[in-house]
Coordinates of C-alpha atoms in Angstrom, one line a residue:
M30 CA 0.2 -0.4 0.0
A31 CA 3.0 2.6 0.9
D32 CA 4.7 2.0 -2.1
S33 CA 0.7 2.7 -4.6
L34 CA 0.4 5.9 -2.1
R35 CA 4.2 6.8 -3.0
R36 CA 3.1 5.9 -6.3
L37 CA 0.6 8.4 -6.3
I38 CA 2.6 11.1 -4.4
N39 CA 5.0 10.6 -6.9
S40 CA 3.2 11.8 -10.5
E41 CA 1.8 14.8 -8.8
S42 CA -1.8 13.7 -10.0
C43 CA -3.2 15.9 -7.9
R44 CA -1.6 19.2 -8.4
I45 CA -2.1 19.4 -11.8
L46 CA -5.6 18.4 -11.1
Q47 CA -5.7 21.5 -9.2
E48 CA -4.0 24.0 -12.2
K49 CA -6.2 22.2 -15.3
L50 CA -9.1 23.7 -12.7
E51 CA -7.5 27.5 -11.8
S52 CA -6.7 27.7 -15.9
W53 CA -9.8 26.6 -16.9
Y54 CA -11.7 28.8 -14.6
K55 CA -9.7 31.5 -16.1
D56 CA -10.3 31.2 -19.5
Y57 CA -14.1 30.0 -19.3
H58 CA -15.4 32.6 -20.1
I59 CA -14.0 33.5 -23.4
N60 CA -14.0 29.8 -23.7
S61 CA -16.2 28.4 -26.5
C62 CA -19.3 25.9 -25.3
D63 CA -17.0 23.7 -26.8
Q64 CA -13.7 23.7 -25.2
N65 CA -14.9 24.6 -21.9
L66 CA -17.0 20.8 -21.9
N67 CA -13.5 19.3 -23.5
R68 CA -11.7 20.9 -20.4
C69 CA -14.5 20.0 -17.8
C70 CA -14.5 16.1 -19.3
E71 CA -10.5 15.9 -19.5
I72 CA -10.0 17.1 -15.8
I73 CA -13.8 14.3 -15.1
E74 CA -10.6 12.0 -16.4
M75 CA -8.1 13.2 -14.7
N76 CA -9.7 12.9 -10.8
S77 CA -11.8 9.4 -12.4
M78 CA -7.7 8.6 -12.6
I79 CA -7.0 9.3 -9.2
Q80 CA -9.8 8.3 -7.7
G81 CA -9.2 4.5 -9.5
Q82 CA -5.6 4.9 -7.8
L83 CA -7.2 6.4 -4.5
F84 CA -9.8 2.3 -4.3
T85 CA -6.3 0.4 -4.9
I86 CA -4.4 2.2 -2.3
L87 CA -8.4 1.5 -0.2
N88 CA -8.5 -2.4 -1.4
Q89 CA -5.2 -3.1 0.0
T90 CA -5.4 -1.4 2.9
A91 CA -8.3 -3.3 3.6
R92 CA -6.6 -7.0 2.7
E93 CA -3.7 -5.4 5.4
G94 CA -5.8 -5.3 8.2
G95 CA -7.6 -9.3 7.3
H96 CA -11.1 -10.4 6.8
Y97 CA -12.9 -8.1 9.2
A98 CA -10.7 -5.2 9.7
G99 CA -12.1 -1.5 8.9
V100 CA -15.5 -2.5 8.4
E101 CA -17.1 -0.4 10.5
T102 CA -15.4 2.5 8.7
I103 CA -16.7 1.6 5.0
K104 CA -20.0 0.6 6.6
S105 CA -20.3 4.5 8.0
R106 CA -18.5 5.9 5.3
L107 CA -18.2 5.3 2.1
L108 CA -21.0 3.2 1.8
P109 CA -23.1 6.1 1.9
W110 CA -21.0 8.3 -0.4
L111 CA -21.2 6.1 -2.8
G112 CA -24.8 5.5 -2.4
T113 CA -25.7 9.0 -2.6
C114 CA -22.8 9.9 -5.9
F115 CA -24.8 6.3 -8.3
S116 CA -28.2 7.0 -6.5
S117 CA -30.9 8.0 -9.3
T118 CA -34.2 8.4 -9.9
T119 CA -34.9 5.2 -11.9
S120 CA -33.0 2.7 -8.7
G121 CA -35.4 2.0 -6.1
R122 CA -32.0 0.8 -4.0
P123 CA -29.2 1.7 -4.9
F124 CA -27.3 1.6 -0.8
E125 CA -28.4 -1.8 -0.5
T126 CA -27.8 -2.9 -3.7
S127 CA -24.2 -1.9 -3.5
L128 CA -23.3 -2.9 -0.2
S129 CA -24.8 -6.5 -1.7
L130 CA -22.5 -6.1 -4.5
I131 CA -19.5 -5.5 -1.4
Q132 CA -20.8 -8.1 -0.1
E133 CA -20.3 -10.9 -2.1
S134 CA -16.8 -9.4 -2.8
I135 CA -15.6 -10.0 -0.2
E136 CA -17.0 -13.7 -0.2
K137 CA -16.1 -14.3 -3.2
E138 CA -12.6 -13.2 -1.7
R139 CA -12.7 -15.6 1.8
Q140 CA -13.4 -18.7 -0.6
L141 CA -10.8 -17.8 -2.5
R142 CA -8.4 -17.6 -0.2
E143 CA -9.6 -21.1 1.8
F144 CA -9.9 -23.2 -1.9
A145 CA -6.2 -21.5 -2.2
S146 CA -5.3 -22.1 1.3
T147 CA -6.6 -26.0 1.0
R148 CA -4.5 -26.6 -2.6
K149 CA -2.1 -25.7 -1.0
H150 CA -2.4 -27.9 1.3
E151 CA -3.1 -30.7 -1.2
I152 CA 0.4 -30.1 -3.3
Q153 CA 2.6 -30.8 -0.3
Q154 CA 0.5 -33.3 1.1
L155 CA 1.4 -35.0 -2.8
E156 CA 5.1 -33.3 -2.1
K157 CA 5.5 -35.7 0.6
E158 CA 3.7 -38.8 -0.7
L159 CA 5.6 -38.3 -3.5
N160 CA 9.3 -37.8 -2.0
S161 CA 8.4 -41.2 0.2
T162 CA 7.7 -42.7 -3.3
H163 CA 11.3 -41.3 -4.3
L164 CA 12.9 -43.0 -1.4
Q165 CA 11.1 -46.4 -1.9
L166 CA 11.9 -46.4 -5.2
N167 CA 15.8 -45.9 -4.2
L168 CA 15.3 -48.6 -2.2
V169 CA 14.5 -50.5 -3.8
Q170 CA 16.8 -49.8 -7.0
Q171 CA 19.5 -50.2 -4.3
D172 CA 18.1 -54.0 -3.6
L173 CA 17.7 -54.7 -7.0
K174 CA 21.0 -54.1 -8.2
A175 CA 22.7 -56.0 -4.2
S176 CA 21.0 -58.7 -6.0
Q177 CA 22.4 -58.3 -8.9
A178 CA 25.8 -57.3 -7.8
Q179 CA 25.1 -61.2 -6.2
E180 CA 23.7 -62.9 -8.8
E181 CA 26.5 -61.7 -11.3
N182 CA 29.1 -63.0 -8.7
A183 CA 27.1 -66.8 -8.4
L184 CA 27.8 -67.0 -12.2
R185 CA 31.3 -65.9 -12.2
N186 CA 31.6 -68.5 -8.9
L187 CA 29.9 -71.4 -11.1
D188 CA 31.8 -70.6 -13.6
R189 CA 34.8 -71.2 -12.3
L190 CA 33.3 -74.6 -11.1
N191 CA 33.1 -75.2 -14.4
D192 CA 36.4 -74.2 -15.6
Y193 CA 37.6 -76.3 -12.5
E194 CA 36.5 -78.6 -12.8
Q195 CA 37.4 -78.9 -16.7
Q196 CA 40.7 -78.7 -15.6
V197 CA 40.9 -81.6 -13.2
Q198 CA 39.3 -84.0 -15.6
I199 CA 41.7 -83.3 -18.2
L200 CA 44.7 -83.2 -15.5
K201 CA 42.8 -87.1 -14.0
D202 CA 43.2 -87.8 -18.4
E203 CA 46.8 -86.8 -19.2
I204 CA 46.8 -89.0 -15.5
T205 CA 45.3 -91.8 -17.3
I206 CA 46.9 -91.8 -20.8
L207 CA 50.7 -91.0 -18.7
G208 CA 49.7 -94.3 -16.3
A209 CA 48.6 -95.6 -19.7
Q210 CA 51.7 -95.7 -21.4
K211 CA 53.6 -95.7 -18.0
S212 CA 52.5 -99.1 -17.4
V213 CA 53.4 -100.2 -21.7
L214 CA 56.7 -99.4 -21.0
H215 CA 57.2 -101.7 -18.0
S216 CA 54.9 -104.4 -20.1
R217 CA 58.1 -104.2 -22.8
L218 CA 60.7 -103.6 -20.5
A219 CA 60.0 -107.0 -18.8
R220 CA 59.6 -108.1 -21.7
S221 CA 63.3 -107.6 -23.1
R222 CA 64.0 -109.0 -19.6
S223 CA 62.7 -112.2 -19.9
P224 CA 64.4 -115.0 -20.5
S225 CA 62.2 -117.0 -21.9
P226 CA 62.6 -117.4 -26.2
R227 CA 58.7 -116.8 -26.8
P228 CA 57.6 -113.8 -23.2
C229 CA 54.1 -114.6 -23.3
R230 CA 52.1 -110.8 -22.9
S231 CA 51.3 -110.2 -19.7
R232 CA 47.3 -110.1 -19.0
S233 CA 46.9 -107.5 -16.2
P234 CA 44.4 -105.7 -16.0
S235 CA 44.9 -102.4 -17.5
P236 CA 43.7 -99.0 -16.3
L237 CA 41.2 -96.5 -16.3
P238 CA 39.8 -96.3 -18.9
L239 CA 40.3 -92.7 -20.4
R240 CA 36.9 -92.1 -20.3
S241 CA 34.1 -91.4 -17.8
C242 CA 31.6 -90.1 -19.3
S243 CA 28.0 -92.2 -21.1
P244 CA 29.5 -94.0 -24.2
G245 CA 28.1 -92.3 -27.5
R246 CA 28.2 -89.2 -26.2
A247 CA 29.1 -87.2 -29.1
R248 CA 27.0 -89.0 -31.2
L249 CA 24.0 -88.2 -28.5
T250 CA 25.0 -84.5 -29.0
N251 CA 25.6 -85.0 -32.8
A252 CA 22.4 -82.9 -33.6
A253 CA 22.0 -80.3 -31.0
R254 CA 25.8 -79.4 -32.2
H255 CA 25.3 -79.0 -35.7
A256 CA 22.2 -76.8 -35.6
H257 CA 24.7 -74.8 -33.2
L258 CA 27.4 -75.0 -36.4
V259 CA 25.6 -74.1 -39.1
A260 CA 24.4 -71.1 -36.9
R261 CA 27.7 -70.2 -36.1
F262 CA 28.6 -70.3 -39.7
S263 CA 25.5 -67.6 -41.2
D264 CA 26.2 -65.6 -38.5
I265 CA 29.8 -65.7 -39.1
Y266 CA 28.1 -64.5 -42.9
T267 CA 25.9 -61.5 -41.5
Q268 CA 28.6 -59.7 -38.0
E269 CA 31.7 -60.7 -38.9
R270 CA 32.1 -61.1 -42.4
L271 CA 31.0 -56.9 -42.7
D272 CA 32.9 -56.2 -40.0
A273 CA 36.2 -57.3 -41.6
Q274 CA 34.7 -56.2 -44.8
T275 CA 34.9 -52.4 -43.1
L276 CA 37.8 -53.2 -41.7
L277 CA 39.6 -53.6 -45.3
R278 CA 37.9 -50.8 -47.6
T279 CA 39.7 -47.8 -45.7
Y280 CA 42.8 -49.4 -46.9
I281 CA 41.7 -50.5 -50.1
D282 CA 38.6 -49.3 -52.2
D283 CA 38.1 -51.9 -54.7
L284 CA 35.3 -53.6 -53.0
E285 CA 36.1 -57.0 -55.6
I286 CA 39.2 -57.5 -54.3
V287 CA 38.4 -57.2 -50.5
Q288 CA 35.4 -60.0 -51.3
R289 CA 38.0 -62.0 -52.8
I290 CA 40.3 -61.6 -50.4
I291 CA 37.1 -62.9 -46.9
Y292 CA 36.3 -65.7 -50.1
V293 CA 39.9 -67.1 -50.2
A294 CA 40.2 -66.4 -46.4
A295 CA 37.2 -68.2 -45.2
V296 CA 38.3 -71.2 -48.0
E297 CA 41.8 -71.8 -46.0
S298 CA 40.6 -70.9 -42.6
F299 CA 38.5 -74.3 -43.7
H300 CA 42.1 -75.9 -45.2
A301 CA 44.2 -75.8 -42.1
A302 CA 41.2 -76.1 -39.4
K303 CA 40.6 -80.0 -41.2
M304 CA 44.2 -80.3 -42.1
A305 CA 44.8 -79.4 -37.4
F306 CA 41.4 -82.0 -37.3
R307 CA 43.2 -85.1 -39.0
Q308 CA 46.9 -84.6 -37.1
F309 CA 44.6 -83.8 -33.7
K310 CA 42.8 -86.9 -34.3
M311 CA 45.9 -89.0 -35.1
R312 CA 47.8 -88.5 -32.0
V313 CA 44.0 -89.0 -29.8
R314 CA 43.9 -92.0 -31.4
K315 CA 47.0 -93.2 -30.4
T316 CA 47.6 -92.8 -27.6
L317 CA 44.2 -94.1 -26.8
S318 CA 44.0 -97.3 -28.7
L319 CA 46.9 -98.8 -25.8
T320 CA 44.7 -98.9 -23.8
H321 CA 41.3 -98.7 -24.9
S322 CA 38.9 -101.9 -24.0
G323 CA 34.5 -100.8 -23.6
P324 CA 31.9 -102.1 -25.6
E325 CA 32.5 -98.5 -27.7
S326 CA 34.5 -99.1 -30.7
L327 CA 38.6 -97.4 -30.8
E328 CA 36.9 -94.3 -32.5
D329 CA 33.7 -93.6 -30.6
T330 CA 36.4 -93.5 -27.6
V331 CA 38.1 -90.7 -30.6
L332 CA 35.5 -88.7 -31.4
D333 CA 34.1 -88.9 -28.5
Y334 CA 37.8 -87.5 -26.4
I335 CA 38.0 -85.0 -29.0
V336 CA 34.3 -83.4 -28.5
R337 CA 35.2 -82.6 -24.8
H338 CA 38.7 -81.4 -25.2
E339 CA 38.3 -78.5 -28.1
D340 CA 40.3 -75.9 -26.0
L341 CA 43.3 -77.5 -26.9
Y342 CA 42.8 -77.5 -30.6
D343 CA 45.9 -74.9 -31.6
V344 CA 43.2 -72.2 -33.4
Q345 CA 47.0 -69.9 -33.1
A346 CA 48.4 -72.4 -35.2
S347 CA 45.3 -72.1 -38.2
V348 CA 45.5 -69.1 -38.4
N349 CA 49.4 -68.2 -38.9
E350 CA 49.0 -71.2 -41.4
V351 CA 46.0 -69.7 -43.2
I352 CA 47.7 -66.2 -43.5
R353 CA 50.7 -67.4 -44.8
A354 CA 48.8 -69.4 -47.9
M355 CA 46.7 -65.7 -48.0
N356 CA 50.4 -64.0 -49.1
I357 CA 51.2 -66.9 -51.7
N358 CA 47.4 -67.2 -53.2
P359 CA 47.8 -65.7 -56.7
K360 CA 44.6 -64.4 -57.4
I361 CA 44.6 -61.7 -54.3
S362 CA 46.7 -58.1 -53.6
F363 CA 46.9 -56.7 -50.2
P364 CA 48.9 -52.8 -50.3
P365 CA 52.1 -53.9 -48.9
E366 CA 52.0 -51.4 -46.4
V367 CA 49.1 -53.7 -44.0
D368 CA 48.8 -57.4 -43.5
F369 CA 46.2 -60.1 -43.5
I370 CA 46.6 -60.2 -39.9
M371 CA 44.5 -57.1 -39.7
I372 CA 41.9 -60.0 -40.2
S373 CA 42.7 -62.6 -38.0
S374 CA 39.2 -62.4 -36.0
L375 CA 37.5 -64.1 -39.1
I376 CA 40.0 -66.4 -39.8
R377 CA 40.3 -67.0 -35.6
E378 CA 36.2 -68.1 -35.9
L379 CA 36.2 -69.4 -39.2
C380 CA 39.1 -71.7 -37.7
R381 CA 36.4 -72.7 -34.8
V382 CA 33.2 -73.7 -36.9
A383 CA 35.4 -75.5 -38.5
F384 CA 36.9 -77.2 -36.7
S385 CA 34.3 -78.7 -34.4
M386 CA 32.3 -79.3 -37.8
Q387 CA 34.9 -82.1 -38.3
T388 CA 33.1 -84.1 -35.0
L389 CA 30.1 -84.3 -36.7
V390 CA 28.7 -87.6 -38.1
P391 CA 29.0 -86.5 -40.8
P392 CA 30.7 -84.1 -40.9
L393 CA 30.5 -80.4 -42.4
D394 CA 32.9 -78.6 -45.3
I395 CA 32.0 -76.2 -47.3
A396 CA 31.9 -76.8 -50.9
F397 CA 34.7 -76.1 -54.6
G398 CA 34.1 -72.7 -55.5
A399 CA 35.6 -71.4 -58.8
D400 CA 35.9 -68.6 -61.2
G401 CA 34.0 -69.2 -64.3
E402 CA 31.2 -71.5 -62.9
L403 CA 27.9 -72.6 -64.6
F404 CA 25.7 -70.4 -61.4
N405 CA 23.8 -72.9 -59.5
E406 CA 20.9 -72.1 -57.9
S407 CA 20.7 -74.7 -54.8
K408 CA 24.1 -73.6 -54.2
Y409 CA 25.0 -69.7 -54.4
R410 CA 22.5 -66.9 -54.5
R411 CA 23.5 -63.4 -56.1
S412 CA 24.9 -60.6 -55.1
Y413 CA 23.1 -57.2 -55.2
D414 CA 25.2 -55.6 -57.9
S415 CA 25.3 -59.0 -60.6
D416 CA 23.4 -59.6 -63.5
F417 CA 20.8 -61.9 -63.0
T418 CA 21.1 -63.7 -66.5
A419 CA 24.1 -64.0 -66.5
P420 CA 24.6 -67.9 -66.4
L421 CA 28.4 -67.7 -65.1
V422 CA 29.9 -66.6 -62.2
V423 CA 32.9 -63.8 -61.7
Y424 CA 34.0 -64.9 -58.6
H425 CA 33.0 -65.9 -55.5
V426 CA 31.7 -63.9 -52.2
W427 CA 31.0 -66.5 -49.4
P428 CA 31.4 -70.1 -49.8
A429 CA 27.8 -72.8 -49.2
L430 CA 28.2 -75.0 -46.5
M431 CA 28.1 -78.5 -46.8
E432 CA 27.0 -81.8 -45.4
N433 CA 28.3 -85.3 -47.7
D434 CA 26.6 -83.7 -50.8
S435 CA 23.7 -81.8 -50.3
I436 CA 23.4 -77.6 -49.5
I437 CA 22.3 -77.1 -45.7
V438 CA 24.3 -72.8 -46.1
K439 CA 23.7 -71.2 -49.4
G440 CA 26.6 -69.6 -50.8
E441 CA 26.7 -65.8 -52.5
A442 CA 28.3 -65.3 -55.5
V443 CA 28.7 -62.6 -58.3
S444 CA 27.6 -63.1 -61.8
K445 CA 28.1 -60.5 -64.8
R446 CA 27.9 -60.5 -68.8
G447 CA 31.4 -60.8 -70.3
A448 CA 33.3 -59.3 -67.3
L449 CA 34.8 -62.8 -66.3
W450 CA 36.9 -62.5 -69.6
S451 CA 38.9 -58.5 -69.4
R452 CA 39.3 -58.8 -65.8
R453 CA 41.9 -62.4 -67.1
S454 CA 43.3 -60.1 -69.3
R455 CA 43.8 -57.6 -67.0
S456 CA 44.8 -60.2 -64.0
K457 CA 47.5 -61.2 -66.7
S458 CA 49.0 -58.2 -67.2
R459 CA 48.8 -56.4 -63.7
S460 CA 52.2 -57.6 -60.8
R461 CA 51.2 -58.8 -57.9
S462 CA 52.7 -55.6 -54.8
R463 CA 53.4 -58.1 -52.7
S464 CA 57.1 -59.4 -51.5
M465 CA 55.9 -61.9 -49.1
S466 CA 55.3 -65.2 -50.7
P467 CA 58.5 -67.9 -50.2
I468 CA 57.9 -68.6 -54.0
L469 CA 57.9 -65.7 -55.5
S470 CA 60.6 -63.7 -53.4
H471 CA 63.3 -67.1 -53.8
S472 CA 62.6 -67.9 -57.5
T473 CA 62.5 -66.0 -60.8
S474 CA 61.4 -69.0 -62.7
P475 CA 58.1 -69.0 -64.5
S476 CA 57.0 -72.2 -64.3
R477 CA 56.6 -71.8 -60.0
T478 CA 56.2 -68.6 -59.8
L479 CA 52.5 -69.4 -61.3
L480 CA 52.2 -73.1 -59.2
P481 CA 48.6 -73.9 -59.0
R482 CA 47.8 -74.4 -55.0
S483 CA 46.6 -77.7 -55.0
R484 CA 43.4 -78.4 -51.9
S485 CA 44.5 -82.6 -51.7
P486 CA 45.4 -83.7 -47.8
S487 CA 48.2 -84.9 -48.8
P488 CA 51.6 -85.3 -46.5
I489 CA 53.0 -83.6 -49.6
R490 CA 50.5 -80.4 -48.9
S491 CA 51.0 -80.2 -45.3
G492 CA 54.6 -80.5 -44.8
S493 CA 57.8 -77.6 -46.0
P494 CA 55.9 -75.8 -49.1
S495 CA 59.0 -74.8 -50.3
K496 CA 59.9 -78.9 -50.8
W497 CA 55.8 -79.2 -52.0
A498 CA 57.2 -75.9 -54.8
Y499 CA 60.4 -77.6 -55.9
S500 CA 58.8 -81.1 -56.7
V501 CA 56.4 -80.3 -58.6
H502 CA 58.7 -78.0 -60.4
N503 CA 60.8 -81.4 -61.0
A504 CA 57.6 -82.9 -61.8
S505 CA 56.3 -80.2 -64.2
W506 CA 60.2 -80.1 -65.1
F507 CA 60.4 -84.1 -66.1
S508 CA 57.0 -85.0 -67.9
H509 CA 58.5 -82.0 -70.9

């Protein structure tokens, strides 16, 4: 209220009103009727503005006094004055009407205050309930986190327990194998020391069998492992292959070269994994044949052992073999500043899957593919950029998966008309930029430079690459 009164005093409206009244009085007799009426209306407007400010101050003063303060003053002075000012001949009860309006206004204002107070109280109650709910939610979240941490710890402990059990089983198997070898050596030593010219073989009880599981475990789980490995092969095509392709495209702009590199990596991975499986199986068969006895055959026992101990597979050695084979492959070229080790993660997953596929009955393998072969709809699907009317395959993107002679997962190939011969003519004039091949760096003979890569599992292929190349070169020279 004090601020409103101060603003009214500072505006000097009353002084200006007085000055206007004095000026009008001086000029009243010389002014025309319209001029005097305009002066009067101007003074009335200014007076109404001052009255409005005074009524605002009155209202604020009454509010500061409370609900019932100043009621007697308003009744004794303001209401009679209002009744006198607004009385007219047409109005029957102006005073009572004004009083009722003021009372209604006061009552409405009181109701609004009560409603605001009630709403404020309700809002405070809701805020308290909301805070309580938030507190309960935080407690529940803390309990959930604690439960999750306990569950993760339990899972980790279970994994550790499984690892320990597996390691214990491996150690037991190794101890059994060593015991069997020891008994064989003792029997041989006893026979060598025996004075009889025809020593009889000892029929002493053999050591404990190697396996403690039920017979034929590999065959019992064959269907489940088959489905898992087929799904994993498809996942590698959709995930790891695309990741390797994206990585290679940062160094090689030609998409065809990138896809050829990935296809060669897949083919060489299966080849290296199959060779490693054969060698691993031969070692296991040689060891178990010394102590094998039981209702199951030796082959089933060997297969069961390999299925249980696939973690003994040296996958890194196969990865190194694949990279070495890719370095001397004449169908792919690669910038000299990078290496095929960039896609070692893809090669490692392919080697693992290919090794596990050899434990199935029957084993799974990839289909043979050659550039220029007739496109087979049951064997491959065409890439998006292929010519769907072309009959020949230009190059392969991904190999097909086979079981015996049946295709169970289609591969991917690119087919285009007239592109095969143009690519062959360009490949003859294009020199390779890599110097890591042992054949290209140690020999200048054309016959050794253009040697084809053999896919046969012969002992010569699994031996030293330099000896293999030298023997083939001599055979071709003698044939001429």
